[in-house]
Structure formats: structure tokens, C-alpha cells
Short mmCIF file of C-alpha atoms and ligand atoms in Angstrom, two decimals:
data_model
loop_
_atom_site.label_atom_id
_atom_site.label_comp_id
_atom_site.label_asym_id
_atom_site.label_seq_id
_atom_site.Cartn_x
_atom_site.Cartn_y
_atom_site.Cartn_z
CA MET U 1 -24.48 16.99 -20.16
CA VAL U 2 -23.92 15.11 -16.56
CA SER U 3 -26.45 12.67 -15.61
CA GLU U 4 -28.10 12.19 -12.17
CA ARG U 5 -25.91 9.26 -11.35
CA GLU U 6 -22.87 10.94 -12.23
CA VAL U 7 -23.83 13.74 -10.16
CA LEU U 8 -24.77 11.57 -7.39
CA GLN U 9 -21.72 9.62 -7.27
CA SER U 10 -19.77 12.28 -7.71
CA VAL U 11 -20.97 13.87 -4.04
CA PRO U 12 -18.95 13.25 -0.72
CA THR U 13 -21.37 11.52 1.86
CA GLN U 14 -19.01 11.47 4.51
CA LEU U 15 -18.47 14.48 6.93
CA TRP U 16 -15.93 17.27 5.55
CA ILE U 17 -13.32 18.05 8.60
CA GLY U 18 -10.03 18.49 6.53
CA GLY U 19 -11.34 15.97 4.00
CA PRO U 20 -13.84 13.07 3.84
CA VAL U 21 -14.20 11.66 7.39
CA ASP U 22 -16.54 8.87 8.64
CA ALA U 23 -19.07 10.15 11.46
CA THR U 24 -18.02 8.70 14.72
CA GLY U 25 -19.73 5.38 15.14
CA GLY U 26 -20.81 5.01 10.96
CA GLY U 27 -24.04 6.49 11.35
CA THR U 28 -26.06 7.84 8.55
CA PHE U 29 -29.28 9.31 7.71
CA PRO U 30 -31.08 9.22 4.37
CA VAL U 31 -31.53 12.10 1.65
CA HIS U 32 -34.88 12.21 -0.30
CA ASN U 33 -36.00 13.65 -3.65
CA PRO U 34 -39.01 15.44 -2.82
CA ALA U 35 -40.24 14.75 -6.42
CA ASP U 36 -40.62 11.29 -5.66
CA GLY U 37 -39.71 10.62 -2.01
CA GLN U 38 -36.82 8.12 -3.43
CA VAL U 39 -33.90 8.14 -1.27
CA LEU U 40 -30.93 9.93 -2.64
CA ALA U 41 -28.07 9.11 -0.85
CA GLU U 42 -27.18 8.19 2.67
CA VAL U 43 -25.12 10.73 4.60
CA ALA U 44 -23.30 10.69 7.38
CA ASP U 45 -24.69 11.79 10.61
CA ALA U 46 -22.31 13.60 12.88
CA THR U 47 -22.41 13.35 16.61
CA PRO U 48 -21.56 15.95 18.97
CA GLU U 49 -17.90 14.69 19.31
CA ASP U 50 -17.74 14.90 15.25
CA ALA U 51 -18.64 18.95 16.09
CA VAL U 52 -15.57 19.15 18.33
CA ARG U 53 -13.55 17.61 15.74
CA ALA U 54 -14.56 20.34 13.50
CA LEU U 55 -13.50 22.75 15.65
CA ASP U 56 -10.46 21.19 16.51
CA ALA U 57 -9.68 21.33 13.10
CA ALA U 58 -10.46 25.10 12.66
CA VAL U 59 -9.05 26.33 15.31
CA ALA U 60 -5.75 24.73 14.54
CA VAL U 61 -5.57 26.62 11.42
CA GLN U 62 -7.46 29.75 12.55
CA ALA U 63 -4.10 32.09 13.19
CA GLU U 64 -2.42 30.41 9.99
CA TRP U 65 -5.44 31.46 7.74
CA ALA U 66 -5.92 34.81 9.48
CA ALA U 67 -1.98 35.71 8.75
CA THR U 68 -2.57 34.40 5.24
CA PRO U 69 -2.18 37.93 3.03
CA SER U 70 -5.99 38.70 2.22
CA ARG U 71 -4.88 38.96 -1.87
CA GLU U 72 -4.15 35.21 -1.20
CA ARG U 73 -7.16 34.72 0.09
CA GLY U 74 -9.31 36.40 -2.37
CA GLU U 75 -7.47 34.62 -5.03
CA ILE U 76 -8.63 31.30 -3.52
CA LEU U 77 -12.35 32.68 -3.26
CA ARG U 78 -12.20 33.71 -6.61
CA ARG U 79 -10.74 30.39 -7.97
CA VAL U 80 -13.68 28.82 -6.19
CA PHE U 81 -16.14 31.35 -7.95
CA ASP U 82 -14.69 30.57 -11.82
CA GLN U 83 -14.64 26.48 -10.61
CA LEU U 84 -18.33 26.87 -9.60
CA THR U 85 -19.44 29.06 -12.64
CA ALA U 86 -17.33 26.12 -14.69
CA ARG U 87 -19.29 23.33 -13.30
CA ALA U 88 -22.98 25.06 -12.64
CA GLU U 89 -25.04 22.55 -14.40
CA GLU U 90 -23.83 19.68 -11.69
CA PHE U 91 -24.27 21.73 -8.93
CA ALA U 92 -27.98 22.77 -10.49
CA LEU U 93 -28.52 19.28 -11.02
CA LEU U 94 -27.85 18.17 -7.74
CA MET U 95 -29.69 20.97 -6.06
CA THR U 96 -32.54 20.20 -7.88
CA LEU U 97 -32.61 16.29 -7.06
CA GLU U 98 -32.44 17.26 -3.17
CA MET U 99 -34.28 20.34 -2.96
CA GLY U 100 -36.91 20.23 -5.38
CA LYS U 101 -36.98 23.39 -7.73
CA ALA U 102 -37.14 23.60 -10.88
CA LEU U 103 -33.61 23.38 -13.12
CA PRO U 104 -33.53 27.15 -14.25
CA GLU U 105 -34.08 28.25 -10.42
CA SER U 106 -31.21 26.22 -9.71
CA ARG U 107 -29.12 27.40 -12.60
CA ASN U 108 -30.19 30.70 -10.73
CA GLU U 109 -29.45 29.78 -7.70
CA VAL U 110 -25.75 28.71 -8.77
CA ARG U 111 -25.15 32.02 -10.33
CA TYR U 112 -26.31 33.73 -7.24
CA GLY U 113 -24.73 31.58 -4.82
CA ALA U 114 -20.99 31.66 -6.72
CA GLU U 115 -21.20 35.74 -6.75
CA PHE U 116 -20.64 35.87 -3.03
CA PHE U 117 -17.11 34.37 -3.81
CA ARG U 118 -16.69 36.72 -6.38
CA TRP U 119 -17.93 39.51 -4.21
CA PHE U 120 -15.97 38.79 -1.13
CA SER U 121 -12.65 37.56 -3.16
CA GLU U 122 -12.81 41.71 -4.21
CA GLU U 123 -13.72 42.69 -0.53
CA ALA U 124 -10.77 40.56 1.11
CA VAL U 125 -8.19 43.20 0.15
CA ARG U 126 -10.72 45.84 1.43
CA VAL U 127 -10.65 45.81 5.11
CA HIS U 128 -9.37 49.19 6.02
CA GLY U 129 -8.49 50.43 9.96
CA ARG U 130 -8.09 54.37 11.18
CA TYR U 131 -5.73 56.33 12.07
CA LEU U 132 -5.93 59.62 13.70
CA HIS U 133 -4.94 62.18 16.27
CA ALA U 134 -7.37 61.98 19.44
CA PRO U 135 -8.69 66.07 19.53
CA SER U 136 -7.35 66.47 22.70
CA GLY U 137 -4.08 66.05 21.84
CA THR U 138 -3.24 63.43 24.12
CA GLY U 139 -2.24 60.64 21.53
CA ARG U 140 -2.86 59.03 18.25
CA ILE U 141 -6.16 56.46 17.86
CA MET U 142 -5.22 53.59 15.53
CA VAL U 143 -8.57 51.18 14.64
CA HIS U 144 -7.61 47.70 13.63
CA LYS U 145 -10.15 45.12 11.95
CA GLN U 146 -9.12 41.39 12.44
CA PRO U 147 -11.05 38.48 12.11
CA VAL U 148 -13.27 37.33 14.94
CA GLY U 149 -12.20 33.74 14.62
CA PRO U 150 -13.86 30.51 14.35
CA CYS U 151 -17.34 30.74 12.92
CA LEU U 152 -20.86 28.40 13.05
CA ALA U 153 -22.83 28.34 10.08
CA ILE U 154 -26.43 26.68 10.30
CA THR U 155 -28.06 27.34 6.97
CA PRO U 156 -31.78 26.22 5.62
CA TRP U 157 -32.66 24.05 2.89
CA ASN U 158 -34.39 26.27 0.61
CA PHE U 159 -31.17 27.52 -0.93
CA PRO U 160 -28.69 24.89 -0.55
CA LEU U 161 -25.74 26.61 -2.07
CA ALA U 162 -26.48 30.56 -1.80
CA MET U 163 -27.44 30.43 2.12
CA GLY U 164 -24.12 28.64 2.85
CA THR U 165 -21.82 31.12 -0.04
CA ARG U 166 -23.50 34.27 1.61
CA LYS U 167 -21.43 33.31 5.13
CA ILE U 168 -18.94 31.25 3.77
CA GLY U 169 -17.48 34.15 1.37
CA PRO U 170 -17.10 37.00 3.52
CA ALA U 171 -16.25 34.80 7.00
CA LEU U 172 -13.15 33.80 4.42
CA ALA U 173 -12.22 36.73 3.30
CA ALA U 174 -12.13 38.16 6.53
CA GLY U 175 -9.49 35.38 7.89
CA CYS U 176 -12.25 33.58 9.69
CA THR U 177 -12.34 29.74 9.56
CA MET U 178 -15.83 27.98 9.10
CA ILE U 179 -17.97 24.90 10.32
CA VAL U 180 -21.07 24.58 8.05
CA LYS U 181 -24.25 22.71 9.44
CA PRO U 182 -26.25 22.46 6.46
CA ALA U 183 -30.09 21.34 7.00
CA SER U 184 -30.76 17.98 7.00
CA ALA U 185 -33.05 17.89 3.94
CA THR U 186 -30.42 19.28 1.34
CA PRO U 187 -26.74 18.56 2.63
CA LEU U 188 -25.50 17.20 -0.37
CA THR U 189 -24.88 20.80 -2.29
CA MET U 190 -22.67 21.73 0.67
CA LEU U 191 -20.81 18.41 1.10
CA ALA U 192 -20.20 19.46 -2.67
CA LEU U 193 -19.27 22.73 -2.22
CA ALA U 194 -16.48 21.84 0.51
CA LYS U 195 -14.81 19.22 -2.02
CA LEU U 196 -14.52 21.92 -4.63
CA CYS U 197 -13.23 24.41 -2.46
CA SER U 198 -10.30 21.81 -1.48
CA GLU U 199 -10.00 21.40 -4.97
CA ALA U 200 -9.52 25.09 -5.60
CA GLY U 201 -6.44 25.30 -3.17
CA LEU U 202 -8.46 26.12 0.39
CA PRO U 203 -6.23 24.61 3.51
CA ASP U 204 -7.36 21.99 4.96
CA GLY U 205 -9.54 22.89 8.11
CA VAL U 206 -10.51 26.45 7.09
CA LEU U 207 -13.90 24.92 6.09
CA SER U 208 -15.84 21.87 7.28
CA VAL U 209 -19.12 20.55 6.55
CA ILE U 210 -21.00 18.47 9.28
CA THR U 211 -24.24 17.14 8.32
CA SER U 212 -26.59 15.66 10.80
CA SER U 213 -30.09 14.63 11.98
CA ARG U 214 -29.56 15.74 15.38
CA SER U 215 -28.90 19.26 14.92
CA GLY U 216 -29.66 20.42 18.48
CA ALA U 217 -27.73 17.74 19.57
CA VAL U 218 -24.85 18.32 17.47
CA THR U 219 -24.17 22.06 17.57
CA GLN U 220 -24.86 22.45 21.29
CA PRO U 221 -20.81 21.24 22.25
CA LEU U 222 -20.01 24.21 19.60
CA LEU U 223 -22.22 27.12 21.37
CA ASP U 224 -20.80 25.92 24.79
CA ASP U 225 -17.21 25.90 23.45
CA PRO U 226 -15.30 29.21 23.95
CA ARG U 227 -13.03 28.49 21.22
CA LEU U 228 -15.87 29.47 18.73
CA ARG U 229 -16.90 32.93 18.71
CA LYS U 230 -19.52 33.48 16.02
CA LEU U 231 -22.77 32.03 15.17
CA THR U 232 -24.45 32.50 11.82
CA PHE U 233 -28.28 31.25 11.59
CA THR U 234 -30.60 31.12 8.51
CA GLY U 235 -33.46 29.71 9.12
CA SER U 236 -36.93 30.19 11.19
CA THR U 237 -37.24 32.78 13.56
CA GLU U 238 -38.51 30.21 16.17
CA VAL U 239 -35.00 28.47 16.05
CA GLY U 240 -33.35 31.66 15.57
CA LYS U 241 -34.44 32.64 18.53
CA LYS U 242 -33.73 29.24 20.69
CA LEU U 243 -30.35 29.77 18.98
CA VAL U 244 -29.96 33.27 20.33
CA GLU U 245 -30.75 32.09 24.17
CA LYS U 246 -27.87 29.38 23.66
CA SER U 247 -25.18 31.90 22.27
CA ALA U 248 -25.84 34.07 25.25
CA ASN U 249 -23.73 31.92 27.63
CA GLY U 250 -20.61 32.28 25.28
CA LEU U 251 -21.50 35.70 24.38
CA LEU U 252 -21.17 34.78 20.55
CA ARG U 253 -21.27 37.17 17.78
CA THR U 254 -24.40 36.60 16.27
CA SER U 255 -26.42 37.11 12.86
CA MET U 256 -29.57 35.81 12.16
CA GLU U 257 -31.37 35.60 9.21
CA LEU U 258 -34.71 34.74 9.76
CA GLY U 259 -38.30 34.22 8.52
CA GLY U 260 -40.16 36.89 6.31
CA ASN U 261 -43.97 37.35 5.41
CA ALA U 262 -43.32 40.49 2.60
CA PRO U 263 -46.29 42.31 1.54
CA PHE U 264 -46.42 43.25 -2.27
CA VAL U 265 -47.99 46.67 -2.41
CA VAL U 266 -49.90 47.74 -5.54
CA PHE U 267 -50.99 51.37 -5.86
CA ASP U 268 -54.01 52.22 -8.19
CA ASP U 269 -51.09 54.42 -10.25
CA ALA U 270 -48.61 51.44 -10.98
CA ASP U 271 -47.97 49.82 -14.50
CA ILE U 272 -50.26 46.92 -13.77
CA ASP U 273 -48.33 44.36 -15.90
CA ALA U 274 -45.01 45.31 -14.65
CA ALA U 275 -46.60 44.57 -11.57
CA VAL U 276 -47.97 41.43 -12.91
CA GLN U 277 -44.39 40.60 -13.87
CA GLY U 278 -42.64 41.28 -10.67
CA ALA U 279 -45.31 39.74 -8.91
CA MET U 280 -44.81 36.19 -10.38
CA LEU U 281 -41.34 36.53 -9.87
CA ALA U 282 -41.71 37.95 -5.83
CA LYS U 283 -44.11 34.92 -5.57
CA LEU U 284 -43.08 31.96 -7.80
CA ARG U 285 -39.47 32.44 -7.52
CA ASN U 286 -37.79 28.78 -5.59
CA GLY U 287 -41.71 27.78 -6.08
CA GLY U 288 -42.72 30.26 -3.16
CA GLU U 289 -40.16 28.68 -0.73
CA ALA U 290 -37.96 31.85 -0.42
CA CYS U 291 -38.02 34.06 3.04
CA THR U 292 -38.16 36.94 0.39
CA ALA U 293 -41.08 35.60 -1.21
CA ALA U 294 -44.39 38.03 -1.48
CA ASN U 295 -46.37 36.63 1.21
CA ARG U 296 -49.59 38.51 0.94
CA PHE U 297 -50.89 41.11 -2.02
CA HIS U 298 -51.93 44.45 -0.81
CA VAL U 299 -53.65 46.00 -3.97
CA GLN U 300 -55.53 49.26 -3.99
CA ASN U 301 -59.19 49.14 -4.99
CA GLY U 302 -59.19 50.82 -8.23
CA VAL U 303 -56.88 48.21 -9.68
CA LEU U 304 -57.53 45.40 -7.77
CA GLU U 305 -60.07 43.32 -10.07
CA GLU U 306 -57.50 44.09 -13.16
CA PHE U 307 -54.40 43.16 -11.15
CA THR U 308 -56.22 39.54 -9.99
CA THR U 309 -57.37 38.59 -13.48
CA LYS U 310 -54.20 39.32 -14.90
CA LEU U 311 -52.01 37.51 -11.97
CA VAL U 312 -54.83 34.43 -12.75
CA GLU U 313 -54.01 34.33 -16.37
CA ALA U 314 -50.01 34.56 -15.65
CA MET U 315 -49.95 32.06 -13.35
CA SER U 316 -52.18 29.71 -14.84
CA ASN U 317 -49.24 28.91 -17.19
CA THR U 318 -47.19 27.57 -14.59
CA VAL U 319 -46.28 24.24 -15.71
CA LEU U 320 -46.19 22.09 -12.18
CA GLY U 321 -43.87 18.91 -12.38
CA PRO U 322 -40.45 17.22 -11.14
CA GLY U 323 -38.07 19.66 -11.31
CA THR U 324 -35.54 17.50 -13.62
CA ASP U 325 -38.63 17.75 -16.35
CA PRO U 326 -37.25 20.98 -18.95
CA ASN U 327 -41.02 21.98 -19.06
CA THR U 328 -41.55 22.35 -15.35
CA THR U 329 -41.77 25.97 -13.99
CA LEU U 330 -42.76 25.05 -10.44
CA GLY U 331 -41.10 21.98 -8.47
CA PRO U 332 -42.46 20.03 -5.47
CA LEU U 333 -42.33 21.17 -2.07
CA ILE U 334 -39.35 20.06 -0.06
CA ASN U 335 -41.59 17.46 2.08
CA GLU U 336 -44.90 16.28 3.47
CA GLU U 337 -44.78 18.77 6.55
CA GLN U 338 -44.27 21.72 4.29
CA LEU U 339 -47.18 20.35 1.91
CA ASP U 340 -49.88 20.06 5.21
CA THR U 341 -49.03 23.61 6.24
CA VAL U 342 -49.44 25.19 2.42
CA SER U 343 -52.85 23.43 2.54
CA GLU U 344 -53.56 24.28 6.15
CA LEU U 345 -53.62 27.67 5.60
CA VAL U 346 -55.31 28.17 2.44
CA ASP U 347 -57.74 25.76 3.76
CA ASP U 348 -58.28 27.82 6.39
CA ALA U 349 -58.39 31.17 4.66
CA VAL U 350 -61.20 29.67 2.36
CA ALA U 351 -62.99 28.65 5.44
CA VAL U 352 -63.13 32.02 7.01
CA GLY U 353 -64.24 33.38 3.46
CA ALA U 354 -61.87 34.00 0.65
CA GLN U 355 -62.31 32.92 -2.54
CA VAL U 356 -59.77 30.35 -4.98
CA ARG U 357 -59.12 32.01 -8.21
CA LEU U 358 -56.69 29.70 -9.07
CA GLY U 359 -55.31 26.12 -7.75
CA GLY U 360 -55.90 25.11 -4.31
CA LYS U 361 -55.70 21.67 -3.89
CA ALA U 362 -52.90 19.30 -4.00
CA PRO U 363 -52.92 17.04 -6.89
CA GLY U 364 -51.46 13.73 -4.58
CA GLY U 365 -49.55 11.12 -5.71
CA PRO U 366 -45.88 10.58 -5.18
CA GLY U 367 -43.96 13.65 -4.14
CA TRP U 368 -44.93 16.57 -2.26
CA PHE U 369 -46.60 18.87 -4.95
CA TYR U 370 -48.96 21.60 -4.69
CA PRO U 371 -50.09 23.95 -7.56
CA ALA U 372 -50.18 27.87 -8.37
CA THR U 373 -52.98 29.51 -6.01
CA ILE U 374 -54.37 32.59 -6.03
CA LEU U 375 -57.06 33.64 -2.85
CA SER U 376 -59.09 36.51 -3.80
CA GLU U 377 -61.16 38.51 -0.88
CA VAL U 378 -58.59 37.04 1.63
CA PRO U 379 -60.33 38.08 5.35
CA ALA U 380 -58.04 39.96 7.91
CA ASN U 381 -58.19 36.92 10.54
CA ALA U 382 -56.82 34.27 8.02
CA ARG U 383 -53.73 32.87 9.01
CA ILE U 384 -52.32 33.22 5.78
CA LEU U 385 -51.80 36.95 6.11
CA ARG U 386 -50.02 36.80 9.79
CA GLU U 387 -47.61 33.60 8.89
CA GLU U 388 -45.09 32.72 6.35
CA VAL U 389 -46.90 30.69 3.96
CA PHE U 390 -43.55 29.00 1.81
CA GLY U 391 -45.30 27.78 -1.15
CA PRO U 392 -46.81 29.04 -4.30
CA VAL U 393 -49.76 30.35 -2.87
CA ALA U 394 -50.77 34.56 -3.38
CA PRO U 395 -53.52 35.80 -1.34
CA ILE U 396 -55.09 39.17 -2.27
CA VAL U 397 -56.38 41.78 -0.22
CA GLY U 398 -58.04 44.99 -1.05
CA PHE U 399 -57.02 48.81 0.37
CA ASP U 400 -58.23 52.28 -0.32
CA THR U 401 -55.95 54.86 0.82
CA GLU U 402 -52.23 55.19 0.96
CA GLN U 403 -51.96 55.25 4.68
CA GLU U 404 -54.48 52.20 4.94
CA GLY U 405 -51.78 50.29 2.40
CA LEU U 406 -48.82 51.13 4.12
CA ALA U 407 -50.46 50.35 7.67
CA ALA U 408 -51.71 46.87 6.38
CA ALA U 409 -47.71 45.98 4.70
CA ASN U 410 -46.61 46.90 8.30
CA ASN U 411 -49.09 44.38 10.26
CA THR U 412 -46.71 41.76 10.95
CA GLU U 413 -44.17 40.89 13.37
CA PHE U 414 -41.92 40.30 10.32
CA GLY U 415 -39.65 43.03 8.71
CA LEU U 416 -37.66 41.27 5.85
CA VAL U 417 -38.30 42.61 2.73
CA SER U 418 -41.59 44.53 1.23
CA TYR U 419 -42.34 45.25 -2.61
CA VAL U 420 -44.05 48.55 -3.64
CA TYR U 421 -45.36 49.08 -7.32
CA THR U 422 -46.19 53.01 -7.74
CA ARG U 423 -45.39 55.78 -10.31
CA ASP U 424 -45.33 58.16 -8.20
CA LEU U 425 -41.86 58.95 -6.89
CA ASP U 426 -42.77 61.10 -4.06
CA ARG U 427 -45.16 58.18 -3.02
CA ALA U 428 -42.69 55.59 -3.74
CA LEU U 429 -39.93 57.38 -1.26
CA ARG U 430 -42.48 57.76 1.33
CA ILE U 431 -43.88 53.96 1.43
CA ALA U 432 -39.73 52.76 1.61
CA GLU U 433 -39.08 55.25 4.05
CA GLY U 434 -42.15 54.54 6.23
CA ILE U 435 -42.27 50.47 5.86
CA GLU U 436 -40.60 48.37 8.65
CA SER U 437 -38.15 45.89 6.66
CA GLY U 438 -34.68 45.54 6.29
CA MET U 439 -35.10 45.75 2.46
CA VAL U 440 -37.63 47.01 -0.01
CA GLY U 441 -38.06 46.63 -3.38
CA ILE U 442 -39.39 49.42 -5.72
CA ASN U 443 -41.13 48.14 -8.92
CA ARG U 444 -39.31 45.38 -8.54
CA GLY U 445 -40.23 41.78 -7.97
CA VAL U 446 -36.33 40.37 -7.01
CA ILE U 447 -33.92 42.26 -4.64
CA SER U 448 -31.30 39.86 -3.65
CA ASP U 449 -27.84 41.06 -5.21
CA PRO U 450 -24.44 39.81 -3.52
CA ALA U 451 -23.37 43.82 -3.75
CA ALA U 452 -26.18 44.85 -1.61
CA PRO U 453 -26.99 44.24 2.15
CA PHE U 454 -29.11 41.56 2.50
CA GLY U 455 -31.17 41.43 5.67
CA GLY U 456 -34.05 42.14 7.89
CA VAL U 457 -35.63 44.02 11.25
CA LYS U 458 -38.16 43.11 13.67
CA ALA U 459 -38.71 39.06 13.93
CA SER U 460 -36.59 38.95 10.76
CA GLY U 461 -33.62 38.92 12.61
CA PHE U 462 -30.76 41.15 12.32
CA GLY U 463 -27.06 41.15 10.52
CA ARG U 464 -26.31 41.93 6.56
CA GLU U 465 -25.47 39.21 4.26
CA GLY U 466 -23.52 40.56 1.26
CA GLY U 467 -22.46 44.59 0.01
CA ILE U 468 -19.79 45.93 1.88
CA GLU U 469 -21.56 45.33 5.29
CA GLY U 470 -21.47 41.88 4.75
CA ILE U 471 -17.53 41.21 5.63
CA GLU U 472 -18.01 43.45 8.79
CA GLU U 473 -20.41 40.40 10.37
CA TYR U 474 -16.86 38.72 10.67
CA LEU U 475 -14.48 41.32 11.96
CA SER U 476 -13.76 42.59 15.59
CA THR U 477 -12.49 46.05 15.59
CA LYS U 478 -9.60 46.52 17.86
CA TYR U 479 -8.44 50.18 19.44
CA ILE U 480 -4.61 50.81 19.66
CA ALA U 481 -3.96 53.88 21.90
CA LEU U 482 -0.49 55.44 20.87
CA THR U 483 1.43 58.06 22.11
P1 NAP Z 501 -35.30 25.87 10.56
O1 NAP Z 501 -36.40 24.84 10.73
O2 NAP Z 501 -35.27 26.90 11.15
O3 NAP Z 501 -34.04 25.43 10.05
C1 NAP Z 501 -32.99 25.82 9.90
C2 NAP Z 501 -31.63 25.24 10.02
O4 NAP Z 501 -31.54 25.17 11.52
C3 NAP Z 501 -31.48 23.45 9.54
O5 NAP Z 501 -30.10 23.95 9.05
C4 NAP Z 501 -31.87 23.12 10.71
O6 NAP Z 501 -31.34 21.94 11.02
C5 NAP Z 501 -31.43 23.55 11.86
N1 NAP Z 501 -31.94 23.64 13.38
C6 NAP Z 501 -33.23 23.43 13.65
N2 NAP Z 501 -33.45 23.49 14.85
C7 NAP Z 501 -32.33 23.65 15.63
C8 NAP Z 501 -31.90 23.49 16.83
N3 NAP Z 501 -32.21 23.51 17.87
N4 NAP Z 501 -30.51 23.87 17.01
C9 NAP Z 501 -29.49 24.17 15.99
N5 NAP Z 501 -30.01 24.06 14.57
C10 NAP Z 501 -31.31 23.60 14.33
O7 NAP Z 501 -35.88 26.70 9.09
P2 NAP Z 501 -35.96 25.70 7.72
O8 NAP Z 501 -37.29 25.05 7.34
O9 NAP Z 501 -34.77 25.01 7.16
O10 NAP Z 501 -35.91 27.18 6.65
C11 NAP Z 501 -37.00 27.60 6.34
C12 NAP Z 501 -37.17 28.88 7.33
O11 NAP Z 501 -35.94 29.95 6.71
C13 NAP Z 501 -37.90 30.18 6.48
O12 NAP Z 501 -38.66 30.77 8.18
C14 NAP Z 501 -37.47 31.25 5.80
O13 NAP Z 501 -38.25 32.47 5.94
C15 NAP Z 501 -36.05 31.09 6.46
N6 NAP Z 501 -34.92 31.95 5.50
C16 NAP Z 501 -35.01 33.17 6.12
C17 NAP Z 501 -33.62 33.80 4.95
C18 NAP Z 501 -33.16 35.17 5.34
O14 NAP Z 501 -32.32 35.33 4.73
N7 NAP Z 501 -33.87 36.22 6.46
C19 NAP Z 501 -33.25 33.02 4.02
C20 NAP Z 501 -33.73 31.83 3.69
C21 NAP Z 501 -34.47 31.15 4.68
P3 NAP Z 501 -32.18 20.55 10.16
O15 NAP Z 501 -32.64 20.68 8.78
O16 NAP Z 501 -31.84 19.59 10.53
O17 NAP Z 501 -33.73 20.77 10.98
#
């Protein structure tokens, strides 16, 4: 069993550019524990010059990494998977300390995050081209896949490991080098991962981590540099839109994993106990701080009260506390700003007529805690139905017909994931086909799987992570014409 002190002492707090290096000028910024607000570590604060150093390092080894046999690249990724799995407890504790989630959630994330290295270690050797005779008889067509080149990944705080590994795994498998700029709230996990990758045999320069409190300023010179070929971003829709604009100048390849507003639709014919179990996962996984979190519950009126009562019963067993406490099932939110956002959305819903069935008030005190909360009879004009709550709050709304249920589910600018509970197969398929989201869970409260293509439509972005699609994001297609 590793202690908090040992874990924190083992994490590099310098930038990782071919190994640990100080930020130019030696600046640092603090990383806080959301459970008590205490400073966990001071981490190197990269400058724009440091970002360019990381790109220099990536460019210097890009050709050699691309030419490394795919089997060899795959074997390095596999060793990263093995070592991450062996050190799961250490990484889980580190994530809980800097992000706040309960330890079992962090353990799940280590398992999930590590899987991207195993999956893409297997995909590395399955990048295929094509060869055919032109139908006109004028020659031969060869189609060849090549790595796009040096990539920049910008990642959020809610899954400090997995949001990085979903990008690093396929990029490295495809033969790309990568610079990661993790969220300033949770930079430690990515620094620890960079060190582990190096220990697993990843050549210097292939993966760099630049931690910074000035994300815009530090990433700008990279987006302006013609040597960078791709930006992959996971975060809010607002920042994603800005980054697409900034990427236009260099015509960068971009992948955008953005915000969500997932509907959880329960029909009269559903297995209500299963729906409640699924709702617990879809709502409370990662403390509700997940882009895939069910943001609003649309329940057919025939089962509305039964579903609500059972969900209140299930959610009232949630234990709010520091993520490191073994009894805790719900940790704190990431910071005060997030606590204010969640509180405001609940207060707004109540002000326009929603009923509080559970929770509804922050307990106060040190740390950014908010209890599991259920709101019923939420009016259509409540902000919580339109905005991503990113917290443990379940607003419930009734509907009458299937058409109304589908229309309510689609009444959002977002389109990441939707959840549907019904025992009618025809209805399940009708809804899955009609719903405007990149992913649909049918009678399932968790859909994330490294072997499946994860991603959204509409304001939830574009591009896919995981599955056989994931590696395509890091490959360009070259057509070679032959006689
Ligand atoms: P965010 O504020 O958009 O930040 C995401 C990342 O972008 C962070 O590293 C942040 O750095 C950086 N950033 C912020 N402004 C920037 C700028 N002007 N230029 C360059 N980088 C910039 O999002 P967040 O609050 O960390 O994460 C929550 C959001 O992520 C939610 O909307 C959630 O739905 C979304 N998300 C989506 C997925 C998905 O797969 N679709 C998965 C997880 C999360 P700093 O930390 O320094 O601000």
C-alpha cells in the first residue's frame, strides 16, 4: 500500500521534454486538493518558449519514430499498459488527490485509461493500405497510410489519465509524436505517466508534457508553427470553438471532444429497477463530472413517480466525503467555480418551480462538496435542462408519447451520448436511429469502451477516440499512382 506522501514524492513536478526540465524562468503554479483546498505540489509553469522546445524535441524524433517498426511501437505501448496496470493503486491515489473523485472511481479510470495502450498496441500493426487496378485500365492505385506528424493534445481535468491516454495511445501507435498540455487543475497524473512511458522504453522526445497556468499563451506558438500537424482537444465547447478558429491558419487536422448534455430516456415498458441502476451509473460515475453524464432524465408519465421514488432511495445511500476515505462514494467537485455553477443551476431550477427530492444544498466547510441531488417537475425553462451541470444533480421531467420523448431528448445543441431504457426492441432501434448523438446506450448506463468509437455530433464536436476509428485520426492517406 503506497502512502500519499510517497505518491506525491515520486511525481516529477518539472516539465517533461525528453526527461524532466525546468520551465524557462523557473516559474511554478500550485496544484490543490479539492477535498480540503490544500496545496499538493508546485508544478513547473511552462512559457511559450518551453512549448516550442517541446515541439523541437517532437520534430527531431518524428521521422525516426514513424520509421520504427509498428511491432516495436506496439510492444512499447504494451509495456506501458503492463506497468500502468501494475502501478494502478499509485495512479488511482494520485488522481484522487488532485481531482477529488472517490478511490474506486480512480481505480476504474486507471483500468479504462490503461486499456487504450493495450488496444492501440494491437492496432499499431493493423494499419492497412489498398492496392487496385484502375477500372479504366490506365494504371494501378496504391493507397498508403502515414502518420500525420507532430500532434498537440489539450486535455481536461475530469479524467486526468484517460483523456490523455485516449489520444497518446493511437498517436504513438500510428507513428506520431505528441505534446500533451494537461489541465492546470490536474497536471500531476500526466507527468507521472510521461515518466512511466520513459521507463517502459519510449524514446525521448516522442511524448512531452507541458504544464502551464497560461494555456492560451503557451499553446498559441504551437498552433502558429507549421511543424505542428494536428490538434486533438477534449474540453468545453466554448474553448473547442476558439481552438478550431486558431487552428485554421495552419489548416491543422483537428479532433474535438467537447461538452455534452446527455438525455436519459425511460419508457413505460422499461425494467424500472434496471433503469434506476443505470441512472446511478450514468449520473454519479465520476461524481457527475463526466461529458457522458446523464444531464437530464426524461421519464414517461406512467412510470414517472415509481422511477423518481426509486432513484431517490438509491441516491440517498451516496456517501459524500474526501475521495481517499474508503467509505466515500461521492468525492468533492474540482473547485469553487464548479461548486458555484452547480449550486446556481439548482437554485435557478428551484426558482422556476422544480421540487427538491434529495440534496440541493452544499454543506459548506473546507473542500468543494455538493451532495447527490434530485429535482422533479423541472420546468422547460430551467437552465439545468440546457446547460451541462457537471455535478451529481439529476433533474427529472415527464413526457407522454414516444414522439415527445424523442423530441425532448433532441432538444439540445449538444449530441455526445444518449441513454434509452425500454424492453421493446423496435422502439429501442427507432429511438437509437432518431436520436441526434454520436453514441447511444440501450438499457446501459455506461458506454465507454476502448474498443468502441467514442465521440459526438453537433456542439459535442467531431472525431472519434477508441475503436478502429481512433487511429485513423492520426493517419493521412497518400495515393500513389502507378503505371
Ligand atoms: P476547458 O475549460 O475547455 O479546458 C480543457 C483544456 O483546455 C484544459 O487543459 C485547459 O487548460 C485548456 N484551455 C482552456 N482555455 C484554453 C485556451 N484558450 N487555449 C488553449 N487551451 C485552453 O474544459 P474543462 O473544464 O477542463 O473540462 C470540462 C469540459 O470538458 C466539459 O464541457 C466536458 O463535457 C468536456 N469533456 C468532454 C469529453 C468528450 O470526450 N467529449 C470528455 C471529457 C470532458 P486550463 O486547465 O489551464 O484551463
